[in-house]
Amino acid sequence: MSPAAPNQPNEAARLTQQLIDQGYTKRQVAGMLGRDASLVSQFFTKGKGAAFVNALRQVVRAVRGGERDTEALGAVAQENVERRRTKTGQKARVRGKDTVGEAGGSMAGRAGKQAIRSGASHLAPVVHETGRAGGRLAFTVRMKADQYVYSAGSEQDSGGIRRGFVPRADGTEERTYGSAGTGGFDAAEWSRRVAGHHGDVTEAMKTWLVETGRAVADADIAYLEVRGWVPPEQQ
């Protein structure tokens, strides 16, 4: 690949520069992508990075949505890194999270404290795309332990999911709602819920927790993860 022109950066370099302008270093961007910093430098010097454009776009979107945590941004990036292709041009048969449109495919997204405050809008596409594909959803929520109505592990809180909670040293607990084993939640229904909250996934989840008696009215979500998939048998 020919070197990139300094005054005409490619898309990967342009998106990376947006992250640098937000205070991140090339090394941090590389860490989000799961690659070496030297590769990110080559976005600018050699025009490389086409395989990372979608991941970078999603990271930039998450940052604009308020997410600042590099670990959370790394999770966003990893879910959107373009899969390697075989010699025939086909996507390599590896487990990916960007194939929800295919039977057996999946995708996911995570939101930390900053993005939560702005509605975790970058998670909405996971919900909507899974809904359009006729798939299912599962969620992981982190809140203060006393903001949950039921005790951890209660059948009334997350029925049928073993070890569906994780206590943390800061007094919060992560609890999982829905799973492939339990069938998950109807993504189309959740797509309507999120749309009803104008794309605010945080508020949609909080409303559901309160409406179903799982959380107190003034609950404050600190972390949210959504996973979408299409059952393998669904053609």
Coordinates of C-alpha atoms in Angstrom, one line a residue:
M1 CA 0.0 0.0 0.0
S2 CA 1.4 3.4 -0.9
P3 CA 2.1 6.0 1.9
A4 CA -0.8 8.2 2.9
A5 CA -0.6 11.8 1.8
P6 CA -0.2 14.0 4.9
N7 CA -3.0 16.4 3.7
Q8 CA -5.3 13.5 2.7
P9 CA -5.5 11.1 5.6
N10 CA -7.4 7.9 5.1
E11 CA -10.6 7.2 7.1
A12 CA -8.7 5.2 9.8
A13 CA -6.3 8.0 10.3
R14 CA -9.0 10.6 10.3
L15 CA -11.0 8.7 13.0
T16 CA -7.9 8.1 15.0
Q17 CA -7.1 11.8 14.9
Q18 CA -10.6 12.5 16.3
L19 CA -9.8 10.3 19.3
I20 CA -6.4 11.9 19.7
D21 CA -8.2 15.3 19.7
Q22 CA -10.3 13.9 22.5
G23 CA -7.2 13.3 24.6
Y24 CA -6.3 9.7 23.7
T25 CA -2.9 8.6 22.6
K26 CA -2.1 6.4 19.6
R27 CA -1.0 3.7 22.1
Q28 CA -4.4 3.9 23.8
V29 CA -6.2 3.7 20.4
A30 CA -4.0 0.6 19.6
G31 CA -5.0 -1.0 22.9
M32 CA -8.7 -0.5 22.1
L33 CA -8.2 -2.2 18.8
G34 CA -6.1 -5.0 20.3
R35 CA -3.1 -4.1 18.1
D36 CA 0.4 -2.6 18.5
A37 CA 0.9 1.1 18.5
S38 CA 3.1 0.9 15.4
L39 CA 0.1 -0.3 13.3
V40 CA -1.9 2.8 14.3
S41 CA 1.1 5.0 13.3
Q42 CA 0.9 3.3 9.9
F43 CA -2.7 4.6 9.5
F44 CA -1.0 8.0 9.0
T45 CA 2.2 7.0 7.3
K46 CA 1.3 4.1 5.0
G47 CA -2.5 4.4 4.6
K48 CA -3.2 1.2 6.5
G49 CA -6.2 0.6 8.7
A50 CA -9.1 -0.2 6.4
A51 CA -10.1 -3.2 8.5
F52 CA -10.4 -1.1 11.6
V53 CA -12.6 1.7 10.2
N54 CA -15.9 0.4 11.5
A55 CA -14.4 -0.3 14.9
L56 CA -13.0 3.2 15.1
R57 CA -16.3 4.7 14.0
Q58 CA -18.1 3.0 16.8
V59 CA -15.4 4.1 19.3
V60 CA -15.7 7.7 18.1
R61 CA -19.5 7.4 18.4
A62 CA -19.2 6.0 22.0
V63 CA -16.9 8.9 23.0
R64 CA -19.3 11.4 21.6
G65 CA -22.0 9.7 23.6
G66 CA -19.9 10.4 26.8
E67 CA -17.9 7.2 27.2
R68 CA -14.3 7.8 28.4
D69 CA -13.2 4.6 29.9
T70 CA -10.6 2.9 27.7
E71 CA -11.6 -0.6 28.8
A72 CA -15.2 0.0 27.8
L73 CA -14.1 1.6 24.5
G74 CA -11.9 -1.3 23.9
A75 CA -14.9 -3.7 24.2
V76 CA -16.8 -1.5 21.7
A77 CA -13.9 -1.7 19.3
Q78 CA -13.3 -5.4 19.6
E79 CA -17.0 -6.1 18.8
N80 CA -16.6 -4.2 15.5
V81 CA -13.2 -5.2 14.3
E82 CA -13.6 -6.6 10.8
R83 CA -12.9 -10.4 10.7
R84 CA -10.1 -11.8 8.8
R85 CA -10.8 -13.3 5.4
T86 CA -9.8 -16.5 3.8
K87 CA -7.7 -16.7 0.6
T88 CA -11.0 -17.0 -1.3
G89 CA -12.3 -13.8 0.2
Q90 CA -14.8 -15.3 2.6
K91 CA -14.9 -14.2 6.2
A92 CA -12.9 -16.5 8.4
R93 CA -15.1 -18.9 10.4
V94 CA -14.4 -17.5 13.8
R95 CA -16.8 -16.6 16.5
G96 CA -17.7 -12.9 15.9
K97 CA -20.1 -10.4 17.4
D98 CA -21.0 -8.5 14.2
T99 CA -23.1 -11.1 12.4
V100 CA -26.5 -10.7 14.0
G101 CA -28.1 -10.7 10.6
E102 CA -27.1 -14.3 10.0
A103 CA -28.6 -17.3 11.7
G104 CA -26.4 -18.1 14.7
G105 CA -24.8 -14.7 14.5
S106 CA -24.4 -12.2 17.4
M107 CA -23.3 -8.8 18.4
A108 CA -22.9 -6.9 21.7
G109 CA -22.1 -3.6 23.3
R110 CA -21.1 -2.2 26.6
A111 CA -21.5 1.2 28.3
G112 CA -19.6 2.5 31.3
K113 CA -20.4 5.4 33.7
Q114 CA -20.0 8.3 31.3
A115 CA -22.0 6.8 28.4
I116 CA -24.7 5.6 30.8
R117 CA -25.3 9.2 31.8
S118 CA -26.0 10.2 28.2
G119 CA -28.3 7.3 27.5
A120 CA -25.8 4.7 26.2
S121 CA -27.1 5.6 22.7
H122 CA -24.3 3.5 21.0
L123 CA -26.1 0.4 22.4
A124 CA -29.3 1.2 20.5
P125 CA -28.1 -0.3 17.2
V126 CA -27.4 -3.6 18.9
V127 CA -31.0 -3.6 20.1
H128 CA -32.6 -2.4 16.8
E129 CA -30.5 -4.6 14.5
T130 CA -31.2 -7.7 16.5
G131 CA -34.8 -6.8 16.5
R132 CA -34.9 -6.5 12.7
A133 CA -33.2 -9.8 12.5
G134 CA -35.9 -11.4 14.7
G135 CA -33.3 -12.2 17.4
R136 CA -33.1 -12.4 21.1
L137 CA -31.4 -10.2 23.7
A138 CA -29.7 -10.5 27.1
F139 CA -28.5 -7.8 29.4
T140 CA -26.0 -7.3 32.2
V141 CA -26.7 -4.5 34.7
R142 CA -24.5 -3.1 37.4
M143 CA -26.1 -1.1 40.3
K144 CA -25.6 -0.6 44.0
A145 CA -26.7 -3.7 45.8
D146 CA -29.4 -1.9 47.8
Q147 CA -31.1 -0.6 44.6
Y148 CA -32.1 -4.1 43.6
V149 CA -35.4 -5.2 45.1
Y150 CA -34.6 -9.0 45.3
S151 CA -31.6 -10.5 46.9
A152 CA -28.8 -11.7 44.6
G153 CA -29.6 -15.1 43.0
S154 CA -33.3 -14.8 43.6
E155 CA -35.5 -16.7 41.2
Q156 CA -37.8 -13.7 41.1
D157 CA -34.9 -11.5 40.0
S158 CA -33.4 -13.5 37.1
G159 CA -35.1 -16.8 36.9
G160 CA -33.3 -19.7 35.5
I161 CA -29.9 -18.2 35.3
R162 CA -27.3 -19.7 37.5
R163 CA -24.7 -17.4 38.9
G164 CA -26.4 -14.6 37.2
F165 CA -24.8 -12.0 39.5
V166 CA -21.4 -10.7 40.4
P167 CA -20.8 -8.8 43.7
R168 CA -18.1 -6.1 43.6
A169 CA -15.9 -4.5 46.2
D170 CA -17.4 -1.1 45.5
G171 CA -20.8 -2.2 46.8
T172 CA -22.3 -2.7 43.3
E173 CA -23.6 -6.0 41.8
E174 CA -23.7 -7.1 38.2
R175 CA -26.8 -9.1 37.4
T176 CA -27.6 -10.9 34.1
Y177 CA -31.1 -10.9 32.6
G178 CA -31.7 -13.3 29.8
S179 CA -29.4 -15.8 28.2
A180 CA -29.2 -18.2 25.3
G181 CA -30.1 -21.0 27.8
T182 CA -33.3 -19.3 28.9
G183 CA -34.2 -18.0 25.4
G184 CA -33.4 -14.4 26.1
F185 CA -35.8 -11.5 25.5
D186 CA -37.7 -10.6 22.3
A187 CA -35.4 -8.1 20.6
A188 CA -38.3 -6.6 18.5
E189 CA -40.1 -5.8 21.7
W190 CA -37.0 -4.2 23.2
S191 CA -36.4 -2.3 20.0
R192 CA -39.9 -0.7 20.5
R193 CA -39.0 0.0 24.2
V194 CA -35.8 1.8 23.2
A195 CA -37.5 3.7 20.4
G196 CA -40.1 4.8 23.0
H197 CA -37.3 6.3 25.0
H198 CA -35.9 8.1 22.0
G199 CA -32.8 5.8 21.8
D200 CA -32.0 6.1 25.5
V201 CA -31.1 2.5 26.3
T202 CA -30.2 3.4 30.0
E203 CA -33.7 4.8 30.6
A204 CA -35.4 1.9 28.8
M205 CA -33.6 -0.6 31.0
K206 CA -34.2 1.3 34.2
T207 CA -37.9 1.6 33.4
W208 CA -38.1 -2.2 32.8
L209 CA -36.3 -3.0 36.0
V210 CA -38.7 -0.7 38.0
E211 CA -41.8 -1.8 36.1
T212 CA -41.0 -5.5 36.7
G213 CA -40.3 -4.9 40.4
R214 CA -36.6 -5.7 40.2
A215 CA -35.3 -2.2 41.1
V216 CA -36.2 0.7 43.3
A217 CA -37.6 3.8 41.6
D218 CA -34.5 5.9 42.1
A219 CA -32.1 3.2 40.8
D220 CA -28.9 4.5 39.2
I221 CA -27.4 2.1 36.6
A222 CA -23.6 2.3 36.6
Y223 CA -22.8 -0.2 33.8
L224 CA -24.9 -1.8 31.1
E225 CA -24.1 -4.5 28.6
V226 CA -26.4 -5.8 25.9
R227 CA -25.9 -9.0 23.8
G228 CA -28.0 -9.9 20.8
W229 CA -28.1 -13.1 18.8
V230 CA -30.2 -15.0 16.3
P231 CA -30.8 -18.6 17.4
P232 CA -28.8 -21.1 15.1
E233 CA -32.0 -22.9 14.2
Q234 CA -33.7 -19.8 13.0
Q235 CA -33.4 -19.6 9.2

